[in-house]
Amino acid sequence: MVRGLTYLLLFQLCGEIISRSLDLPIPGNVMGMGLLLFGLIVGLVDVKWIEEAAELLLSNMTLFFVPAGVGVMVYSDLIVAEWLSITVATVVSTFVVMAVTGVLAQKLETNRDDDVG
Amino acid sequence: MWAELVQTPLFGIGLTLVVYLLAQTLYRRVNSVWANPVLVAIFAIILVLKGTGVEYRDYARGGDMILFLLGPSVVALALPLYQRREEIWKRKRLILIGIFAGSLASIISACGLAWILGGSREVILSLAPKSVTTPIAISIVDKIGGIAPLTAALVVLTGCLGAVCGPEFCRRIGVTSPVSMGLAIGTSAHGIGTARMLEVNRLAGAAAGLAIGLNGLMTTFLLPILMALFGF
């Protein structure tokens, strides 16, 4: 467990270093995800080393968003002042994106399966 | 004594864990998507803080420690991607097309609607990366001139909405395959949607995790081009 967490944090650190030193628009943790995936695929990292720690974090991931959401309370005045445009744009756009990506991917996926026969 | 205790991380961590566990119990009891534990926990904690007059920055001493675990969790998303790499790789074309279209649709629909409804320039720009994961969204908004804290709030609201309504909405419009549903909810509702997808289906979770990174990348590059195009 400790070993797994250490690996995850080290990959995040590597991601942070690359992202910051090259001034990339990708944050360190997303970069770290890419690096770890690469490490797993080329065999640099054994999946057994990280499995337990990764599963523990992933199965509780929703909990980690709670403090981020509580941060909303600090900006409640701003949201109240322009609530209409903010609410409509956020809600409608959330569904538009799901529909566009979902329907397009589902269509392409069905066609692909047809091609395969 | 209480004033001192509230300023230790114990308060923020304890409050978050207790409320979250209660919210999960409630979710199992009422069996409604609107009782989403993240959404309920966020509102309940805000009510507790407002009710007791505890400052947000005191809560954040503990809250930030929990939030920190989000970093290694995003790194850990490499695991489902690795486990499902063959299924993902076979669908690389539709994954790229789907996320690209969603990224474009997100910017245009969010900014367009806010513009039509008379939103201020700052609000319109702050809305642009609302479907992008928090750390990327913040760096984007800093560059284009929106209000970073507002974007952070909108990102969380979008994520909760997508996680709560996403799976049912996708089923109703005929998006039923795990990869397509994962892409749809990951592109729209980033990490919160992905966490929800991981509970539903492993492959859907892997696709959603991939969508977080790719949507963030595409939005980063698309936004300046669109702004120039619309002369914004």
mmCIF file of N, CA and C in Angstrom, chain B residues 91-217:
data_model
loop_
_atom_site.group_PDB
_atom_site.id
_atom_site.type_symbol
_atom_site.label_atom_id
_atom_site.label_comp_id
_atom_site.label_asym_id
_atom_site.label_seq_id
_atom_site.Cartn_x
_atom_site.Cartn_y
_atom_site.Cartn_z
ATOM 1 N N ARG B 91 -10.763 1.511 -30.412
ATOM 2 C CA ARG B 91 -11.756 2.551 -30.681
ATOM 3 C C ARG B 91 -11.136 3.945 -30.728
ATOM 4 N N LYS B 92 -9.838 4.034 -31.005
ATOM 5 C CA LYS B 92 -9.151 5.325 -30.887
ATOM 6 C C LYS B 92 -9.760 6.423 -31.764
ATOM 7 N N ARG B 93 -10.231 6.044 -32.979
ATOM 8 C CA ARG B 93 -10.757 7.047 -33.898
ATOM 9 C C ARG B 93 -12.034 7.670 -33.340
ATOM 10 N N LEU B 94 -12.961 6.826 -32.928
ATOM 11 C CA LEU B 94 -14.227 7.365 -32.427
ATOM 12 C C LEU B 94 -14.037 8.110 -31.108
ATOM 13 N N ILE B 95 -13.041 7.695 -30.330
ATOM 14 C CA ILE B 95 -12.766 8.384 -29.073
ATOM 15 C C ILE B 95 -12.284 9.803 -29.351
ATOM 16 N N LEU B 96 -11.341 9.936 -30.290
ATOM 17 C CA LEU B 96 -10.814 11.267 -30.618
ATOM 18 C C LEU B 96 -11.897 12.159 -31.229
ATOM 19 N N ILE B 97 -12.677 11.601 -32.176
ATOM 20 C CA ILE B 97 -13.735 12.391 -32.823
ATOM 21 C C ILE B 97 -14.788 12.805 -31.806
ATOM 22 N N GLY B 98 -15.211 11.856 -30.971
ATOM 23 C CA GLY B 98 -16.250 12.140 -29.976
ATOM 24 C C GLY B 98 -15.836 13.229 -29.003
ATOM 25 N N ILE B 99 -14.605 13.145 -28.490
ATOM 26 C CA ILE B 99 -14.153 14.132 -27.510
ATOM 27 C C ILE B 99 -13.939 15.497 -28.171
ATOM 28 N N PHE B 100 -13.406 15.484 -29.408
ATOM 29 C CA PHE B 100 -13.192 16.751 -30.112
ATOM 30 C C PHE B 100 -14.527 17.466 -30.327
ATOM 31 N N ALA B 101 -15.531 16.741 -30.798
ATOM 32 C CA ALA B 101 -16.852 17.336 -31.030
ATOM 33 C C ALA B 101 -17.449 17.857 -29.722
ATOM 34 N N GLY B 102 -17.281 17.099 -28.653
ATOM 35 C CA GLY B 102 -17.813 17.513 -27.362
ATOM 36 C C GLY B 102 -17.123 18.759 -26.835
ATOM 37 N N SER B 103 -15.826 18.822 -27.027
ATOM 38 C CA SER B 103 -15.050 19.969 -26.575
ATOM 39 C C SER B 103 -15.507 21.248 -27.282
ATOM 40 N N LEU B 104 -15.683 21.122 -28.602
ATOM 41 C CA LEU B 104 -16.151 22.246 -29.419
ATOM 42 C C LEU B 104 -17.565 22.653 -29.004
ATOM 43 N N ALA B 105 -18.433 21.653 -28.833
ATOM 44 C CA ALA B 105 -19.826 21.908 -28.455
ATOM 45 C C ALA B 105 -19.909 22.571 -27.084
ATOM 46 N N SER B 106 -19.018 22.194 -26.190
ATOM 47 C CA SER B 106 -19.029 22.752 -24.836
ATOM 48 C C SER B 106 -18.731 24.245 -24.854
ATOM 49 N N ILE B 107 -17.677 24.626 -25.545
ATOM 50 C CA ILE B 107 -17.279 26.041 -25.590
ATOM 51 C C ILE B 107 -18.371 26.866 -26.267
ATOM 52 N N ILE B 108 -18.832 26.395 -27.443
ATOM 53 C CA ILE B 108 -19.802 27.167 -28.219
ATOM 54 C C ILE B 108 -21.141 27.283 -27.488
ATOM 55 N N SER B 109 -21.642 26.170 -26.924
ATOM 56 C CA SER B 109 -22.954 26.227 -26.277
ATOM 57 C C SER B 109 -22.908 27.048 -24.986
ATOM 58 N N ALA B 110 -21.883 26.853 -24.171
ATOM 59 C CA ALA B 110 -21.818 27.584 -22.895
ATOM 60 C C ALA B 110 -21.629 29.080 -23.130
ATOM 61 N N CYS B 111 -20.656 29.451 -23.955
ATOM 62 C CA CYS B 111 -20.385 30.871 -24.196
ATOM 63 C C CYS B 111 -21.513 31.504 -24.992
ATOM 64 N N GLY B 112 -22.044 30.787 -25.980
ATOM 65 C CA GLY B 112 -23.121 31.313 -26.821
ATOM 66 C C GLY B 112 -24.354 31.635 -26.002
ATOM 67 N N LEU B 113 -24.766 30.701 -25.153
ATOM 68 C CA LEU B 113 -25.960 30.917 -24.319
ATOM 69 C C LEU B 113 -25.758 32.078 -23.345
ATOM 70 N N ALA B 114 -24.600 32.131 -22.717
ATOM 71 C CA ALA B 114 -24.333 33.215 -21.764
ATOM 72 C C ALA B 114 -24.332 34.563 -22.485
ATOM 73 N N TRP B 115 -23.818 34.573 -23.709
ATOM 74 C CA TRP B 115 -23.766 35.813 -24.514
ATOM 75 C C TRP B 115 -25.171 36.270 -24.866
ATOM 76 N N ILE B 116 -26.009 35.317 -25.325
ATOM 77 C CA ILE B 116 -27.396 35.634 -25.679
ATOM 78 C C ILE B 116 -28.150 36.176 -24.462
ATOM 79 N N LEU B 117 -27.884 35.601 -23.286
ATOM 80 C CA LEU B 117 -28.602 35.994 -22.068
ATOM 81 C C LEU B 117 -27.980 37.226 -21.398
ATOM 82 N N GLY B 118 -27.052 37.853 -22.091
ATOM 83 C CA GLY B 118 -26.507 39.108 -21.586
ATOM 84 C C GLY B 118 -25.472 38.972 -20.487
ATOM 85 N N GLY B 119 -24.778 37.847 -20.454
ATOM 86 C CA GLY B 119 -23.716 37.674 -19.454
ATOM 87 C C GLY B 119 -22.557 38.625 -19.736
ATOM 88 N N SER B 120 -21.856 39.022 -18.679
ATOM 89 C CA SER B 120 -20.702 39.899 -18.859
ATOM 90 C C SER B 120 -19.557 39.117 -19.496
ATOM 91 N N ARG B 121 -18.610 39.874 -20.080
ATOM 92 C CA ARG B 121 -17.472 39.248 -20.752
ATOM 93 C C ARG B 121 -16.718 38.286 -19.822
ATOM 94 N N GLU B 122 -16.538 38.718 -18.567
ATOM 95 C CA GLU B 122 -15.810 37.885 -17.590
ATOM 96 C C GLU B 122 -16.532 36.560 -17.356
ATOM 97 N N VAL B 123 -17.871 36.655 -17.225
ATOM 98 C CA VAL B 123 -18.641 35.435 -16.961
ATOM 99 C C VAL B 123 -18.600 34.507 -18.178
ATOM 100 N N ILE B 124 -18.742 35.091 -19.374
ATOM 101 C CA ILE B 124 -18.708 34.271 -20.598
ATOM 102 C C ILE B 124 -17.368 33.531 -20.700
ATOM 103 N N LEU B 125 -16.276 34.245 -20.466
ATOM 104 C CA LEU B 125 -14.953 33.615 -20.542
ATOM 105 C C LEU B 125 -14.764 32.573 -19.431
ATOM 106 N N SER B 126 -15.337 32.856 -18.255
ATOM 107 C CA SER B 126 -15.210 31.909 -17.143
ATOM 108 C C SER B 126 -15.972 30.619 -17.413
ATOM 109 N N LEU B 127 -17.030 30.719 -18.242
ATOM 110 C CA LEU B 127 -17.837 29.544 -18.565
ATOM 111 C C LEU B 127 -17.155 28.636 -19.592
ATOM 112 N N ALA B 128 -16.274 29.206 -20.404
ATOM 113 C CA ALA B 128 -15.698 28.470 -21.539
ATOM 114 C C ALA B 128 -15.119 27.100 -21.153
ATOM 115 N N PRO B 129 -14.293 26.995 -20.112
ATOM 116 C CA PRO B 129 -13.736 25.670 -19.812
ATOM 117 C C PRO B 129 -14.499 24.913 -18.726
ATOM 118 N N LYS B 130 -15.804 25.090 -18.615
ATOM 119 C CA LYS B 130 -16.540 24.518 -17.484
ATOM 120 C C LYS B 130 -16.592 22.986 -17.497
ATOM 121 N N SER B 131 -16.364 22.370 -18.677
ATOM 122 C CA SER B 131 -16.374 20.902 -18.720
ATOM 123 C C SER B 131 -14.974 20.309 -18.569
ATOM 124 N N VAL B 132 -14.000 21.175 -18.318
ATOM 125 C CA VAL B 132 -12.613 20.722 -18.207
ATOM 126 C C VAL B 132 -12.268 20.508 -16.735
ATOM 127 N N THR B 133 -11.414 19.523 -16.462
ATOM 128 C CA THR B 133 -11.047 19.219 -15.086
ATOM 129 C C THR B 133 -10.423 20.442 -14.392
ATOM 130 N N THR B 134 -10.712 20.617 -13.096
ATOM 131 C CA THR B 134 -10.377 21.846 -12.365
ATOM 132 C C THR B 134 -8.969 22.415 -12.632
ATOM 133 N N PRO B 135 -7.893 21.625 -12.448
ATOM 134 C CA PRO B 135 -6.572 22.232 -12.628
ATOM 135 C C PRO B 135 -6.333 22.787 -14.032
ATOM 136 N N ILE B 136 -6.815 22.090 -15.073
ATOM 137 C CA ILE B 136 -6.632 22.598 -16.447
ATOM 138 C C ILE B 136 -7.513 23.822 -16.662
ATOM 139 N N ALA B 137 -8.767 23.746 -16.172
ATOM 140 C CA ALA B 137 -9.704 24.859 -16.354
ATOM 141 C C ALA B 137 -9.153 26.154 -15.759
ATOM 142 N N ILE B 138 -8.535 26.049 -14.591
ATOM 143 C CA ILE B 138 -7.988 27.236 -13.928
ATOM 144 C C ILE B 138 -6.855 27.848 -14.749
ATOM 145 N N SER B 139 -5.973 26.985 -15.270
ATOM 146 C CA SER B 139 -4.857 27.543 -16.037
ATOM 147 C C SER B 139 -5.345 28.161 -17.348
ATOM 148 N N ILE B 140 -6.401 27.585 -17.947
ATOM 149 C CA ILE B 140 -6.965 28.153 -19.173
ATOM 150 C C ILE B 140 -7.545 29.541 -18.897
ATOM 151 N N VAL B 141 -8.367 29.620 -17.842
ATOM 152 C CA VAL B 141 -9.056 30.876 -17.527
ATOM 153 C C VAL B 141 -8.070 31.984 -17.152
ATOM 154 N N ASP B 142 -7.009 31.617 -16.468
ATOM 155 C CA ASP B 142 -5.977 32.605 -16.135
ATOM 156 C C ASP B 142 -5.396 33.211 -17.408
ATOM 157 N N LYS B 143 -5.266 32.376 -18.434
ATOM 158 C CA LYS B 143 -4.667 32.855 -19.685
ATOM 159 C C LYS B 143 -5.621 33.735 -20.491
ATOM 160 N N ILE B 144 -6.943 33.376 -20.529
ATOM 161 C CA ILE B 144 -7.864 34.121 -21.394
ATOM 162 C C ILE B 144 -8.533 35.287 -20.687
ATOM 163 N N GLY B 145 -8.406 35.399 -19.383
ATOM 164 C CA GLY B 145 -8.937 36.563 -18.685
ATOM 165 C C GLY B 145 -10.318 36.399 -18.080
ATOM 166 N N GLY B 146 -10.660 35.199 -17.611
ATOM 167 C CA GLY B 146 -11.906 35.008 -16.874
ATOM 168 C C GLY B 146 -11.640 35.100 -15.381
ATOM 169 N N ILE B 147 -12.648 34.731 -14.571
ATOM 170 C CA ILE B 147 -12.492 34.755 -13.113
ATOM 171 C C ILE B 147 -12.256 33.320 -12.644
ATOM 172 N N ALA B 148 -11.033 33.012 -12.232
ATOM 173 C CA ALA B 148 -10.666 31.635 -11.887
ATOM 174 C C ALA B 148 -11.557 31.002 -10.799
ATOM 175 N N PRO B 149 -11.847 31.711 -9.695
ATOM 176 C CA PRO B 149 -12.704 31.086 -8.664
ATOM 177 C C PRO B 149 -14.104 30.752 -9.177
ATOM 178 N N LEU B 150 -14.649 31.609 -10.045
ATOM 179 C CA LEU B 150 -15.973 31.325 -10.611
ATOM 180 C C LEU B 150 -15.907 30.068 -11.473
ATOM 181 N N THR B 151 -14.847 29.965 -12.283
ATOM 182 C CA THR B 151 -14.675 28.768 -13.109
ATOM 183 C C THR B 151 -14.608 27.517 -12.240
ATOM 184 N N ALA B 152 -13.849 27.590 -11.131
ATOM 185 C CA ALA B 152 -13.741 26.435 -10.229
ATOM 186 C C ALA B 152 -15.122 26.014 -9.747
ATOM 187 N N ALA B 153 -15.955 26.997 -9.401
ATOM 188 C CA ALA B 153 -17.310 26.702 -8.935
ATOM 189 C C ALA B 153 -18.143 26.068 -10.037
ATOM 190 N N LEU B 154 -18.049 26.635 -11.255
ATOM 191 C CA LEU B 154 -18.838 26.119 -12.384
ATOM 192 C C LEU B 154 -18.409 24.711 -12.771
ATOM 193 N N VAL B 155 -17.112 24.444 -12.674
ATOM 194 C CA VAL B 155 -16.603 23.113 -12.992
ATOM 195 C C VAL B 155 -17.217 22.081 -12.046
ATOM 196 N N VAL B 156 -17.271 22.424 -10.763
ATOM 197 C CA VAL B 156 -17.848 21.485 -9.784
ATOM 198 C C VAL B 156 -19.355 21.314 -10.028
ATOM 199 N N LEU B 157 -20.059 22.422 -10.308
ATOM 200 C CA LEU B 157 -21.500 22.327 -10.573
ATOM 201 C C LEU B 157 -21.771 21.450 -11.793
ATOM 202 N N THR B 158 -20.991 21.694 -12.868
ATOM 203 C CA THR B 158 -21.137 20.895 -14.088
ATOM 204 C C THR B 158 -20.893 19.418 -13.793
ATOM 205 N N GLY B 159 -19.837 19.148 -13.024
ATOM 206 C CA GLY B 159 -19.491 17.771 -12.700
ATOM 207 C C GLY B 159 -20.607 17.069 -11.940
ATOM 208 N N CYS B 160 -21.177 17.764 -10.939
ATOM 209 C CA CYS B 160 -22.262 17.167 -10.150
ATOM 210 C C CYS B 160 -23.470 16.888 -11.040
ATOM 211 N N LEU B 161 -23.810 17.871 -11.878
ATOM 212 C CA LEU B 161 -24.965 17.716 -12.760
ATOM 213 C C LEU B 161 -24.793 16.522 -13.693
ATOM 214 N N GLY B 162 -23.602 16.424 -14.294
ATOM 215 C CA GLY B 162 -23.321 15.314 -15.206
ATOM 216 C C GLY B 162 -23.337 13.969 -14.486
ATOM 217 N N ALA B 163 -22.794 13.957 -13.259
ATOM 218 C CA ALA B 163 -22.741 12.697 -12.501
ATOM 219 C C ALA B 163 -24.151 12.275 -12.072
ATOM 220 N N VAL B 164 -24.970 13.267 -11.709
ATOM 221 C CA VAL B 164 -26.318 12.960 -11.226
ATOM 222 C C VAL B 164 -27.238 12.537 -12.370
ATOM 223 N N CYS B 165 -27.274 13.345 -13.441
ATOM 224 C CA CYS B 165 -28.243 13.099 -14.518
ATOM 225 C C CYS B 165 -27.663 12.312 -15.688
ATOM 226 N N GLY B 166 -26.324 12.277 -15.791
ATOM 227 C CA GLY B 166 -25.675 11.712 -16.963
ATOM 228 C C GLY B 166 -26.103 10.310 -17.370
ATOM 229 N N PRO B 167 -25.949 9.316 -16.480
ATOM 230 C CA PRO B 167 -26.255 7.945 -16.903
ATOM 231 C C PRO B 167 -27.687 7.780 -17.419
ATOM 232 N N GLU B 168 -28.668 8.354 -16.715
ATOM 233 C CA GLU B 168 -30.063 8.238 -17.142
ATOM 234 C C GLU B 168 -30.290 8.976 -18.466
ATOM 235 N N PHE B 169 -29.721 10.192 -18.584
ATOM 236 C CA PHE B 169 -29.853 10.978 -19.811
ATOM 237 C C PHE B 169 -29.277 10.210 -21.006
ATOM 238 N N CYS B 170 -28.089 9.628 -20.822
ATOM 239 C CA CYS B 170 -27.457 8.873 -21.905
ATOM 240 C C CYS B 170 -28.336 7.702 -22.348
ATOM 241 N N ARG B 171 -28.891 6.968 -21.383
ATOM 242 C CA ARG B 171 -29.748 5.838 -21.739
ATOM 243 C C ARG B 171 -30.946 6.304 -22.554
ATOM 244 N N ARG B 172 -31.534 7.449 -22.144
ATOM 245 C CA ARG B 172 -32.729 7.934 -22.847
ATOM 246 C C ARG B 172 -32.453 8.337 -24.282
ATOM 247 N N ILE B 173 -31.235 8.861 -24.572
ATOM 248 C CA ILE B 173 -30.945 9.261 -25.950
ATOM 249 C C ILE B 173 -30.240 8.130 -26.704
ATOM 250 N N GLY B 174 -30.239 6.942 -26.135
ATOM 251 C CA GLY B 174 -29.732 5.767 -26.852
ATOM 252 C C GLY B 174 -28.232 5.573 -26.780
ATOM 253 N N VAL B 175 -27.564 6.276 -25.859
ATOM 254 C CA VAL B 175 -26.129 6.080 -25.677
ATOM 255 C C VAL B 175 -25.958 5.033 -24.578
ATOM 256 N N THR B 176 -25.748 3.781 -24.992
ATOM 257 C CA THR B 176 -25.776 2.689 -24.026
ATOM 258 C C THR B 176 -24.464 1.915 -23.905
ATOM 259 N N SER B 177 -23.578 2.008 -24.926
ATOM 260 C CA SER B 177 -22.338 1.233 -24.824
ATOM 261 C C SER B 177 -21.446 1.874 -23.761
ATOM 262 N N PRO B 178 -20.691 1.048 -23.018
ATOM 263 C CA PRO B 178 -19.858 1.605 -21.941
ATOM 264 C C PRO B 178 -18.885 2.676 -22.420
ATOM 265 N N VAL B 179 -18.249 2.447 -23.583
ATOM 266 C CA VAL B 179 -17.262 3.416 -24.064
ATOM 267 C C VAL B 179 -17.932 4.747 -24.407
ATOM 268 N N SER B 180 -19.051 4.704 -25.123
ATOM 269 C CA SER B 180 -19.731 5.939 -25.528
ATOM 270 C C SER B 180 -20.256 6.697 -24.328
ATOM 271 N N MET B 181 -20.856 5.973 -23.379
ATOM 272 C CA MET B 181 -21.378 6.642 -22.187
ATOM 273 C C MET B 181 -20.230 7.235 -21.358
ATOM 274 N N GLY B 182 -19.149 6.483 -21.241
ATOM 275 C CA GLY B 182 -17.982 6.981 -20.508
ATOM 276 C C GLY B 182 -17.414 8.233 -21.152
ATOM 277 N N LEU B 183 -17.326 8.225 -22.490
ATOM 278 C CA LEU B 183 -16.806 9.392 -23.200
ATOM 279 C C LEU B 183 -17.721 10.589 -22.999
ATOM 280 N N ALA B 184 -19.035 10.362 -23.143
ATOM 281 C CA ALA B 184 -20.013 11.446 -23.017
ATOM 282 C C ALA B 184 -19.912 12.096 -21.641
ATOM 283 N N ILE B 185 -19.899 11.277 -20.603
ATOM 284 C CA ILE B 185 -19.923 11.822 -19.239
ATOM 285 C C ILE B 185 -18.547 12.331 -18.821
ATOM 286 N N GLY B 186 -17.480 11.687 -19.281
ATOM 287 C CA GLY B 186 -16.130 12.175 -18.989
ATOM 288 C C GLY B 186 -15.844 13.507 -19.669
ATOM 289 N N THR B 187 -16.306 13.669 -20.933
ATOM 290 C CA THR B 187 -16.075 14.914 -21.663
ATOM 291 C C THR B 187 -16.884 16.046 -21.040
ATOM 292 N N SER B 188 -18.099 15.729 -20.612
ATOM 293 C CA SER B 188 -18.978 16.762 -20.075
ATOM 294 C C SER B 188 -18.686 17.049 -18.595
ATOM 295 N N ALA B 189 -18.544 15.985 -17.810
ATOM 296 C CA ALA B 189 -18.509 16.147 -16.350
ATOM 297 C C ALA B 189 -17.186 15.703 -15.730
ATOM 298 N N HIS B 190 -16.101 15.712 -16.528
ATOM 299 C CA HIS B 190 -14.722 15.490 -16.073
ATOM 300 C C HIS B 190 -14.569 14.482 -14.920
ATOM 301 N N GLY B 191 -13.869 14.848 -13.850
ATOM 302 C CA GLY B 191 -13.532 13.904 -12.782
ATOM 303 C C GLY B 191 -14.714 13.415 -11.962
ATOM 304 N N ILE B 192 -15.674 14.305 -11.684
ATOM 305 C CA ILE B 192 -16.824 13.889 -10.870
ATOM 306 C C ILE B 192 -17.659 12.880 -11.660
ATOM 307 N N GLY B 193 -17.813 13.152 -12.962
ATOM 308 C CA GLY B 193 -18.513 12.207 -13.827
ATOM 309 C C GLY B 193 -17.761 10.888 -13.939
ATOM 310 N N THR B 194 -16.423 10.977 -14.008
ATOM 311 C CA THR B 194 -15.600 9.770 -14.122
ATOM 312 C C THR B 194 -15.717 8.907 -12.866
ATOM 313 N N ALA B 195 -15.702 9.559 -11.697
ATOM 314 C CA ALA B 195 -15.852 8.820 -10.445
ATOM 315 C C ALA B 195 -17.183 8.068 -10.433
ATOM 316 N N ARG B 196 -18.223 8.710 -10.955
ATOM 317 C CA ARG B 196 -19.542 8.084 -11.042
ATOM 318 C C ARG B 196 -19.512 6.904 -12.009
ATOM 319 N N MET B 197 -18.828 7.109 -13.160
ATOM 320 C CA MET B 197 -18.732 6.050 -14.172
ATOM 321 C C MET B 197 -17.991 4.830 -13.639
ATOM 322 N N LEU B 198 -16.966 5.069 -12.821
ATOM 323 C CA LEU B 198 -16.202 3.947 -12.247
ATOM 324 C C LEU B 198 -17.089 3.077 -11.368
ATOM 325 N N GLU B 199 -18.116 3.699 -10.769
ATOM 326 C CA GLU B 199 -19.044 2.933 -9.941
ATOM 327 C C GLU B 199 -19.970 2.071 -10.807
ATOM 328 N N VAL B 200 -20.234 2.565 -12.028
ATOM 329 C CA VAL B 200 -21.179 1.889 -12.911
ATOM 330 C C VAL B 200 -20.494 0.763 -13.682
ATOM 331 N N ASN B 201 -19.357 1.082 -14.309
ATOM 332 C CA ASN B 201 -18.709 0.131 -15.212
ATOM 333 C C ASN B 201 -17.242 0.498 -15.396
ATOM 334 N N ARG B 202 -16.387 -0.483 -15.304
ATOM 335 C CA ARG B 202 -14.945 -0.288 -15.364
ATOM 336 C C ARG B 202 -14.478 0.310 -16.703
ATOM 337 N N LEU B 203 -14.987 -0.233 -17.802
ATOM 338 C CA LEU B 203 -14.586 0.249 -19.129
ATOM 339 C C LEU B 203 -15.085 1.675 -19.348
ATOM 340 N N ALA B 204 -16.310 1.946 -18.895
ATOM 341 C CA ALA B 204 -16.864 3.300 -18.992
ATOM 342 C C ALA B 204 -15.994 4.264 -18.196
ATOM 343 N N GLY B 205 -15.530 3.827 -17.023
ATOM 344 C CA GLY B 205 -14.661 4.655 -16.198
ATOM 345 C C GLY B 205 -13.338 4.942 -16.885
ATOM 346 N N ALA B 206 -12.781 3.931 -17.550
ATOM 347 C CA ALA B 206 -11.515 4.109 -18.270
ATOM 348 C C ALA B 206 -11.680 5.111 -19.400
ATOM 349 N N ALA B 207 -12.782 4.989 -20.157
ATOM 350 C CA ALA B 207 -13.042 5.913 -21.263
ATOM 351 C C ALA B 207 -13.239 7.337 -20.733
ATOM 352 N N ALA B 208 -13.943 7.458 -19.617
ATOM 353 C CA ALA B 208 -14.186 8.773 -19.030
ATOM 354 C C ALA B 208 -12.876 9.396 -18.556
ATOM 355 N N GLY B 209 -11.998 8.575 -17.957
ATOM 356 C CA GLY B 209 -10.703 9.069 -17.491
ATOM 357 C C GLY B 209 -9.867 9.609 -18.649
ATOM 358 N N LEU B 210 -9.926 8.912 -19.771
ATOM 359 C CA LEU B 210 -9.207 9.349 -20.965
ATOM 360 C C LEU B 210 -9.775 10.680 -21.467
ATOM 361 N N ALA B 211 -11.123 10.797 -21.393
ATOM 362 C CA ALA B 211 -11.802 12.013 -21.858
ATOM 363 C C ALA B 211 -11.388 13.233 -21.031
ATOM 364 N N ILE B 212 -11.115 13.038 -19.729
ATOM 365 C CA ILE B 212 -10.693 14.172 -18.884
ATOM 366 C C ILE B 212 -9.444 14.818 -19.482
ATOM 367 N N GLY B 213 -8.441 13.977 -19.738
ATOM 368 C CA GLY B 213 -7.171 14.483 -20.247
ATOM 369 C C GLY B 213 -7.294 15.067 -21.648
ATOM 370 N N LEU B 214 -7.949 14.326 -22.542
ATOM 371 C CA LEU B 214 -8.036 14.765 -23.938
ATOM 372 C C LEU B 214 -8.907 16.009 -24.096
ATOM 373 N N ASN B 215 -10.026 16.069 -23.359
ATOM 374 C CA ASN B 215 -10.880 17.255 -23.449
ATOM 375 C C ASN B 215 -10.130 18.481 -22.935
ATOM 376 N N GLY B 216 -9.361 18.296 -21.862
ATOM 377 C CA GLY B 216 -8.572 19.401 -21.323
ATOM 378 C C GLY B 216 -7.584 19.919 -22.355
ATOM 379 N N LEU B 217 -6.901 18.979 -23.027
ATOM 380 C CA LEU B 217 -5.927 19.347 -24.057
ATOM 381 C C LEU B 217 -6.590 20.077 -25.219
#
